[in-house]
């Protein structure tokens, strides 16, 4: 059963703590992406990776970090340096970077 | 300047009617792609339809079609025979060429509500 999984669906953290959001895919897609969505707004790109062991910053990378050690996995760490981390985080994959992107179910992060 | 503009923040449509969601774009690339996604209240983004800049025919996928007018730089989504389950946010996105690493540029979205 191919797909993209993000866990957990809801995540609560205290301010000042780092938190890692999981994104796993078994679609054998090369490209993976992390987006942030704030209420009533569109998507903003945080980081993306077109191939294993390589990734690039998107428009709002400050306060975030990623790794791509395996093709199937692209975890996102929200660090304490991120000023407003409360948001909905979506992971996406694409067979190649110029193909359509497919999205996971998202993780809603709340930091208090 | 906005690269993707969705001018309708919200729309109400009667069930079974057709609905057109507007999207205009701005690019100087000759090769680009346009995408539409649906986001229900659950949050997941669902890919609906794609149109390439060199495609001569408008894309269609079931009840979805893309009214692509290249000279006007518009890529409107048409949903025929709307259903209650079509109520959602709809996002238009554009992929430019290799220089931009094929990143998607997203519009702000249109909230569509289908009335019974």
Coordinates of C-alpha atoms in Angstrom, one line a residue:
Chain A
X1 CA 0.0 0.0 0.0
X2 CA 2.0 3.0 -1.3
X3 CA 1.8 6.3 0.4
X4 CA 3.2 9.1 2.4
X5 CA 3.0 9.0 6.2
X6 CA 3.5 11.8 8.6
X7 CA 3.5 11.3 12.3
X8 CA 2.1 12.3 14.7
X9 CA -1.0 14.0 13.4
X10 CA -1.1 16.4 16.4
X11 CA 2.0 17.5 18.3
X12 CA 2.3 19.7 21.4
X13 CA 5.6 21.1 22.7
X14 CA 6.8 23.6 25.2
X15 CA 8.6 26.7 23.9
X16 CA 12.3 26.3 23.8
X17 CA 12.2 22.6 22.9
X18 CA 13.3 21.2 19.5
X19 CA 10.8 18.8 17.9
X20 CA 11.2 16.5 14.9
X21 CA 8.4 15.8 12.5
X22 CA 8.5 12.5 10.6
X23 CA 7.8 12.0 6.9
X24 CA 8.1 8.6 5.3
X25 CA 7.3 7.4 1.8
X26 CA 7.3 4.1 -0.1
X27 CA 6.5 5.5 -3.5
X28 CA 10.1 5.4 -4.6
X29 CA 10.0 9.1 -5.3
X30 CA 13.2 11.1 -5.6
X31 CA 12.0 14.5 -4.5
X32 CA 10.7 15.4 -1.1
X33 CA 9.4 18.7 0.3
X34 CA 8.4 20.3 3.6
X35 CA 5.8 23.1 3.6
X36 CA 4.3 25.2 6.3
X37 CA 0.7 26.4 6.2
X38 CA -0.7 29.0 8.6
X39 CA -4.5 29.5 9.1
X40 CA -6.2 30.8 6.0
X41 CA -3.1 30.9 3.9
X42 CA -1.3 29.1 1.2
X43 CA 1.8 26.9 1.4
X44 CA 5.3 28.1 2.0
X45 CA 8.3 26.0 1.2
X46 CA 10.7 25.2 4.1
X47 CA 13.2 22.7 2.6
X48 CA 13.3 20.4 -0.3
X49 CA 15.5 17.5 -1.4
X50 CA 15.8 16.2 -4.9
X51 CA 18.1 13.3 -4.1
X52 CA 19.5 11.4 -1.1
X53 CA 22.1 13.3 0.9
X54 CA 21.2 16.6 -0.7
X55 CA 18.7 19.3 0.3
X56 CA 18.1 23.0 -0.3
X57 CA 16.5 25.8 1.6
X58 CA 13.2 27.0 0.6
X59 CA 11.6 30.4 1.3
X60 CA 11.4 30.1 5.1
X61 CA 14.2 27.8 6.2
X62 CA 15.3 29.8 9.2
X63 CA 14.7 27.9 12.5
X64 CA 14.3 24.6 10.7
X65 CA 16.7 21.7 9.8
X66 CA 16.3 18.6 7.7
X67 CA 18.2 15.4 6.7
X68 CA 17.9 13.0 3.8
X69 CA 19.9 10.0 4.7
X70 CA 17.5 7.6 3.1
X71 CA 15.3 7.9 0.0
X72 CA 12.2 7.0 2.0
X73 CA 12.7 9.5 4.9
X74 CA 12.9 13.3 5.2
X75 CA 12.5 14.4 8.8
X76 CA 12.0 18.0 9.7
X77 CA 13.3 19.5 13.0
X78 CA 11.7 22.6 14.3
X79 CA 14.3 24.2 16.5
X80 CA 13.9 26.6 19.4
X81 CA 15.2 29.3 17.0
X82 CA 11.9 29.3 15.0
X83 CA 10.0 32.3 16.4
X84 CA 6.5 31.1 15.5
X85 CA 6.5 27.4 15.2
X86 CA 2.8 26.8 15.7
X87 CA 1.5 25.8 12.3
X88 CA 0.3 22.9 10.0
X89 CA 3.2 21.1 8.4
X90 CA 2.9 19.2 5.2
X91 CA 5.3 16.8 3.6
X92 CA 5.2 16.1 -0.1
X93 CA 7.0 13.9 -2.6
X94 CA 7.4 13.8 -6.4
X95 CA 8.7 11.2 -8.7
X96 CA 11.0 13.8 -10.0
X97 CA 11.2 17.4 -9.1
X98 CA 9.2 18.6 -12.2
X99 CA 6.4 16.2 -11.6
X100 CA 3.2 16.7 -9.6
X101 CA 3.6 16.5 -5.8
X102 CA 1.7 14.2 -3.6
X103 CA 1.1 15.1 0.0
X104 CA 1.0 13.4 3.4
X105 CA -1.8 14.0 5.9
X106 CA 0.1 16.7 7.7
X107 CA 1.2 17.3 11.3
X108 CA -0.4 20.1 13.3
X109 CA 2.2 21.5 15.7
X110 CA 1.3 23.6 18.7
X111 CA 4.0 25.2 20.8
X112 CA 3.0 26.9 24.0
Chain B
X1 CA 4.6 40.9 -7.8
X2 CA 2.3 37.9 -7.2
X3 CA 3.2 35.1 -9.5
X4 CA 0.0 33.2 -8.8
X5 CA -3.3 35.1 -8.2
X6 CA -6.5 33.6 -7.0
X7 CA -8.9 36.5 -6.9
X8 CA -11.9 34.7 -5.2
X9 CA -11.3 34.2 -1.5
X10 CA -14.6 32.4 -1.2
X11 CA -17.4 31.1 -3.3
X12 CA -20.9 29.6 -2.6
X13 CA -22.3 27.4 -5.4
X14 CA -25.5 25.4 -5.5
X15 CA -25.1 21.6 -5.7
X16 CA -25.1 20.2 -9.2
X17 CA -24.1 23.5 -10.8
X18 CA -20.8 24.0 -12.5
X19 CA -18.2 26.2 -10.9
X20 CA -15.2 28.0 -12.2
X21 CA -12.3 28.9 -9.9
X22 CA -10.0 31.6 -11.2
X23 CA -6.2 31.5 -11.4
X24 CA -3.9 33.9 -13.2
X25 CA -0.1 33.5 -13.3
X26 CA 2.9 35.5 -14.2
X27 CA 6.1 34.0 -15.7
X28 CA 8.6 34.8 -18.3
X29 CA 9.6 31.1 -18.8
X30 CA 8.4 29.4 -21.9
X31 CA 8.2 26.0 -20.2
X32 CA 6.1 25.9 -17.1
X33 CA 3.3 23.8 -15.5
X34 CA 0.1 24.6 -13.7
X35 CA -1.4 22.5 -11.0
X36 CA -4.6 22.5 -9.0
X37 CA -5.0 21.0 -5.6
X38 CA -7.9 20.4 -3.3
X39 CA -7.6 20.7 0.5
X40 CA -10.6 19.4 2.5
X41 CA -11.0 20.3 6.1
X42 CA -8.9 17.3 7.1
X43 CA -5.9 19.2 5.8
X44 CA -4.4 16.8 3.2
X45 CA -3.6 18.3 -0.2
X46 CA -5.1 16.3 -3.1
X47 CA -3.7 16.7 -6.6
X48 CA -6.4 17.3 -9.1
X49 CA -5.1 18.3 -12.5
X50 CA -2.0 19.4 -14.4
X51 CA -1.5 21.6 -17.5
X52 CA 1.8 22.0 -19.2
X53 CA 2.6 25.2 -21.1
X54 CA 3.1 23.3 -24.3
X55 CA 0.0 21.2 -24.1
X56 CA -2.3 22.2 -26.9
X57 CA -5.5 20.8 -25.4
X58 CA -7.0 21.7 -22.1
X59 CA -6.4 19.1 -19.4
X60 CA -9.4 17.1 -18.1
X61 CA -9.7 14.6 -15.2
X62 CA -13.2 13.3 -14.6
X63 CA -15.4 16.2 -13.5
X64 CA -12.3 18.6 -13.4
X65 CA -11.1 20.5 -16.4
X66 CA -8.6 23.3 -16.8
X67 CA -9.5 26.2 -19.0
X68 CA -6.0 27.2 -20.1
X69 CA -5.7 30.5 -21.9
X70 CA -2.0 31.1 -22.5
X71 CA -2.2 34.5 -23.9
X72 CA -4.2 35.8 -21.0
X73 CA -2.0 33.8 -18.5
X74 CA -5.0 32.2 -16.9
X75 CA -5.6 28.6 -15.8
X76 CA -9.1 28.4 -14.4
X77 CA -10.4 25.2 -12.8
X78 CA -13.8 24.1 -13.9
X79 CA -15.8 21.6 -11.8
X80 CA -18.8 20.2 -13.5
X81 CA -21.9 19.0 -11.7
X82 CA -20.7 20.1 -8.2
X83 CA -21.2 17.8 -5.3
X84 CA -21.3 18.5 -1.5
X85 CA -18.0 16.7 -1.2
X86 CA -16.4 19.4 -3.4
X87 CA -16.6 21.8 -0.5
X88 CA -12.9 22.5 0.3
X89 CA -10.0 25.0 -0.3
X90 CA -8.6 24.9 -3.8
X91 CA -5.1 26.0 -4.6
X92 CA -3.5 26.9 -7.9
X93 CA 0.2 26.4 -8.2
X94 CA 2.8 27.0 -10.9
X95 CA 6.1 25.2 -11.6
X96 CA 8.6 27.2 -13.6
X97 CA 11.8 25.9 -15.2
X98 CA 15.1 24.4 -14.2
X99 CA 16.5 27.7 -12.9
X100 CA 14.0 27.7 -10.1
X101 CA 14.7 24.0 -9.3
X102 CA 11.1 23.3 -10.4
X103 CA 9.7 24.6 -7.1
X104 CA 6.0 25.1 -6.9
X105 CA 4.7 28.7 -6.4
X106 CA 1.3 28.6 -4.6
X107 CA -1.7 30.9 -4.8
X108 CA -3.6 31.9 -1.6
X109 CA -6.5 29.6 -2.3
X110 CA -10.2 29.8 -2.8
X111 CA -12.7 28.4 -0.3
X112 CA -15.5 26.7 -2.1
X113 CA -18.7 25.9 -0.3
X114 CA -21.4 23.8 -2.1
X115 CA -24.9 24.4 -0.9
X116 CA -27.5 21.6 -0.9

